[in-house]
Coordinates of C-alpha atoms in Angstrom, one line a residue:
Chain A
G1 CA -10.9 13.0 0.5
A2 CA -10.5 10.4 -2.2
V3 CA -12.3 7.2 -1.4
V4 CA -11.6 3.8 -2.8
S5 CA -13.8 0.8 -2.0
Q6 CA -13.3 -2.9 -2.5
H7 CA -15.9 -5.7 -2.7
P8 CA -16.1 -8.2 -1.1
S9 CA -14.2 -7.4 2.0
W10 CA -13.6 -11.1 2.6
V11 CA -14.3 -14.3 0.7
I12 CA -13.8 -18.0 1.3
C13 CA -13.8 -20.3 -1.6
K14 CA -13.1 -23.9 -2.5
S15 CA -9.9 -24.8 -4.3
G16 CA -10.3 -24.7 -8.1
T17 CA -13.0 -22.0 -8.2
S18 CA -12.6 -18.4 -9.4
V19 CA -13.1 -15.3 -7.4
K20 CA -13.7 -11.7 -8.6
I21 CA -12.7 -8.7 -6.5
E22 CA -13.9 -5.2 -7.4
C23 CA -12.1 -2.0 -6.8
R24 CA -14.0 1.3 -7.2
S25 CA -13.0 4.9 -6.9
L26 CA -16.0 6.5 -5.4
D27 CA -15.5 10.2 -5.8
F28 CA -12.9 10.5 -8.5
Q29 CA -11.8 9.0 -11.8
A30 CA -8.7 6.9 -12.1
T31 CA -7.1 6.0 -15.3
T32 CA -4.7 3.9 -13.4
M33 CA -5.3 1.5 -10.6
F34 CA -2.8 -0.8 -8.9
W35 CA -3.3 -4.3 -7.4
Y36 CA -1.2 -5.4 -4.5
R37 CA -1.0 -8.6 -2.5
Q38 CA 0.0 -8.8 1.1
F39 CA 0.9 -11.9 3.1
P40 CA 0.8 -12.0 6.9
K41 CA 3.4 -9.8 8.5
Q42 CA 4.8 -8.7 5.2
S43 CA 4.7 -5.6 3.1
L44 CA 2.6 -4.9 0.1
M45 CA 3.8 -6.4 -3.2
L46 CA 2.7 -4.9 -6.4
M47 CA 1.0 -7.5 -8.7
A48 CA -0.1 -5.4 -11.6
T49 CA -0.9 -2.0 -12.9
S50 CA -4.4 -1.7 -14.3
N51 CA -4.9 0.8 -17.1
E52 CA -8.4 1.9 -18.2
G53 CA -9.1 0.7 -21.7
S54 CA -6.0 -1.3 -22.2
K55 CA -4.2 -4.4 -20.9
A56 CA -2.8 -4.5 -17.5
T57 CA 0.9 -4.6 -16.9
Y58 CA 2.0 -7.4 -14.6
E59 CA 5.0 -7.6 -12.4
Q60 CA 7.6 -10.3 -12.9
G61 CA 6.5 -13.6 -11.5
V62 CA 2.7 -12.8 -11.5
E63 CA 0.8 -15.0 -13.9
K64 CA -1.5 -12.9 -16.0
D65 CA -3.6 -15.9 -17.0
K66 CA -4.3 -16.6 -13.3
F67 CA -4.9 -13.1 -12.1
L68 CA -7.2 -11.5 -14.7
I69 CA -7.5 -7.8 -14.5
N70 CA -10.2 -5.7 -16.2
H71 CA -10.4 -1.9 -16.1
A72 CA -13.5 -1.3 -18.1
S73 CA -14.3 2.2 -16.7
L74 CA -12.5 5.1 -15.0
T75 CA -14.0 4.1 -11.7
L76 CA -13.8 0.3 -11.7
S77 CA -11.1 -2.3 -11.9
T78 CA -11.6 -6.0 -11.2
L79 CA -9.2 -8.7 -10.3
T80 CA -10.3 -12.3 -10.9
V81 CA -8.3 -15.1 -9.3
T82 CA -8.9 -18.1 -11.5
S83 CA -8.6 -21.6 -10.3
A84 CA -7.7 -20.5 -6.9
H85 CA -5.5 -22.6 -4.7
P86 CA -4.7 -22.4 -1.0
E87 CA -1.4 -20.6 -1.7
D88 CA -3.4 -17.8 -3.3
S89 CA -4.9 -17.1 0.1
S90 CA -3.8 -13.5 0.9
F91 CA -4.9 -9.9 1.5
Y92 CA -5.5 -8.2 -1.9
I93 CA -5.5 -4.4 -1.9
C94 CA -6.1 -2.0 -4.7
S95 CA -5.1 1.7 -5.0
A96 CA -5.9 4.5 -7.3
T97 CA -4.6 8.0 -8.0
P98 CA -6.9 10.9 -8.7
G99 CA -6.1 12.9 -11.8
G100 CA -3.8 15.9 -11.1
T101 CA -2.4 14.4 -7.9
N102 CA 0.5 12.2 -7.1
E103 CA -1.1 10.4 -4.1
Q104 CA -2.3 6.8 -4.2
F105 CA -5.3 6.1 -2.1
F106 CA -5.9 2.5 -1.0
G107 CA -9.0 0.4 -0.7
P108 CA -9.8 -1.4 2.5
G109 CA -8.5 -4.7 1.1
T110 CA -10.1 -8.1 0.4
R111 CA -9.2 -11.1 2.5
L112 CA -9.2 -14.2 0.3
T113 CA -9.1 -17.7 1.9
V114 CA -9.0 -20.7 -0.4
L115 CA -9.8 -24.0 1.3
Chain B
G1 CA 10.9 -6.6 -6.6
Q2 CA 12.8 -3.8 -5.0
Q3 CA 11.9 -2.8 -1.5
L4 CA 13.0 0.1 0.6
N5 CA 15.0 -0.6 3.8
Q6 CA 12.8 0.5 6.7
S7 CA 13.8 0.5 10.3
P8 CA 13.2 -0.4 13.0
Q9 CA 11.1 -3.5 12.2
S10 CA 9.2 -3.1 15.4
M11 CA 9.0 -0.7 18.4
F12 CA 7.5 -1.0 21.8
I13 CA 7.0 2.3 23.6
Q14 CA 5.2 3.9 26.5
E15 CA 2.3 6.3 25.9
G16 CA 3.6 9.8 25.6
E17 CA 7.0 8.9 24.2
D18 CA 8.2 10.1 20.8
V19 CA 8.9 7.7 18.0
S20 CA 11.2 7.9 15.0
M21 CA 11.4 5.5 12.0
N22 CA 13.2 5.8 8.7
C23 CA 13.6 4.5 5.2
T24 CA 16.6 4.3 3.0
S25 CA 17.1 3.3 -0.6
S26 CA 20.0 2.7 -3.0
S27 CA 18.2 4.7 -5.7
I28 CA 16.5 8.1 -5.9
F29 CA 12.8 8.6 -5.5
N30 CA 11.0 11.9 -6.4
T31 CA 8.2 11.4 -3.9
W32 CA 8.1 9.8 -0.5
L33 CA 4.9 8.7 1.2
W34 CA 4.2 7.5 4.7
Y35 CA 1.2 5.2 5.3
K36 CA -0.4 3.6 8.4
Q37 CA -2.1 0.3 8.2
D38 CA -4.4 -1.1 10.9
P39 CA -5.1 -4.9 11.0
G40 CA -7.3 -6.1 8.3
E41 CA -7.5 -2.7 6.5
G42 CA -5.8 -1.0 3.7
P43 CA -3.0 1.6 4.2
V44 CA -4.0 5.2 4.9
L45 CA -1.9 8.0 3.7
L46 CA -0.4 10.1 6.5
I47 CA 2.1 12.4 4.8
A48 CA 3.3 13.0 1.2
L49 CA 6.7 14.6 0.5
Y50 CA 7.5 16.0 -2.9
K51 CA 10.7 18.0 -2.6
A52 CA 14.2 17.0 -1.4
G53 CA 14.8 18.5 2.0
E54 CA 11.1 19.1 2.6
L55 CA 9.8 18.9 6.2
T56 CA 6.1 18.4 6.5
S57 CA 3.9 18.0 9.6
N58 CA 0.4 16.5 10.1
G59 CA -0.6 17.0 13.7
R60 CA 1.8 15.0 15.8
L61 CA 3.5 13.5 12.8
T62 CA 6.5 15.0 11.1
A63 CA 8.2 13.6 8.0
Q64 CA 11.2 14.7 6.0
F65 CA 12.3 14.0 2.5
G66 CA 16.1 13.4 2.6
I67 CA 18.3 15.9 0.7
T68 CA 19.8 13.0 -1.3
R69 CA 16.3 11.8 -2.2
K70 CA 17.3 8.4 -1.1
D71 CA 15.8 8.5 2.4
S72 CA 13.0 9.8 4.6
F73 CA 12.1 9.7 8.2
L74 CA 8.8 9.9 10.2
N75 CA 8.5 11.2 13.7
I76 CA 5.5 10.7 15.9
S77 CA 5.4 12.9 19.0
A78 CA 3.6 12.2 22.3
S79 CA 2.4 8.8 21.2
I80 CA -1.1 7.6 22.1
P81 CA -2.6 4.1 22.1
S82 CA -4.4 4.7 18.8
D83 CA -1.0 5.2 17.1
V84 CA -0.6 1.4 17.3
G85 CA -0.3 -0.1 13.8
I86 CA 2.1 -0.8 11.0
Y87 CA 3.8 2.2 9.4
F88 CA 5.0 1.9 5.8
C89 CA 7.2 4.2 3.8
A90 CA 6.8 4.2 0.0
G91 CA 8.9 5.8 -2.7
Q92 CA 7.7 6.8 -6.1
K93 CA 9.9 7.6 -9.1
T94 CA 7.6 9.6 -11.2
S95 CA 4.2 11.1 -10.8
G96 CA 1.4 8.5 -11.0
S97 CA 3.9 5.6 -11.2
R98 CA 4.1 2.5 -9.0
L99 CA 5.0 2.7 -5.4
T100 CA 7.9 0.8 -3.8
F101 CA 7.2 -0.1 -0.2
G102 CA 9.4 -0.5 2.9
E103 CA 9.1 -3.6 5.0
G104 CA 7.0 -1.8 7.6
T105 CA 7.5 -0.8 11.3
Q106 CA 5.2 -2.4 13.8
L107 CA 4.4 0.1 16.5
T108 CA 3.1 -0.9 19.9
V109 CA 2.1 1.7 22.5
N110 CA 1.7 0.7 26.0
P111 CA -0.8 2.8 28.0

């Protein structure tokens, strides 16, 4: 089956620092990856759509200068949370769709805690 | 952003019982997906539905794509303790496009 990995699985950082989260499709190529954020006891909320070789498309209310997305290859997308603050603490999850299918496969998520 | 209306919000059942949950939307989706999420992990795809009226099974799980394309349900038969988790429905308008998620159903199975 299609496997998506994320690194790191959890990270704790100080307020004001930047954190980079990687999302990789391990056994397929993905021209599009999606980044979600999930707060405790809530559903997944789409943050942005990451397109290989072009700029990401951000959802309304998501600051593109704060959440930098880079999709440099067909198997890797990165999300950088810049100048993180405690309110950015959340569970960040990526997903990817193998070419020729309609199914999104999710990574295991990254738990970010900002102190 | 838009979310699907998923119910019930939570369920507490005894092992062996059957479970049913559903999602409704005010707009049409061309694909319906059901995911299960365990604590601290990403969602795992259970069933994907592509045609209105389609009924698909995956082991003890059965899901249907509503004929109006505005709803879907998931049934779990003969529940077991490892069925515990949060179940999400998701709708997709077009192939490869963004997913819209339901609020989730927290399932607890008592042995």
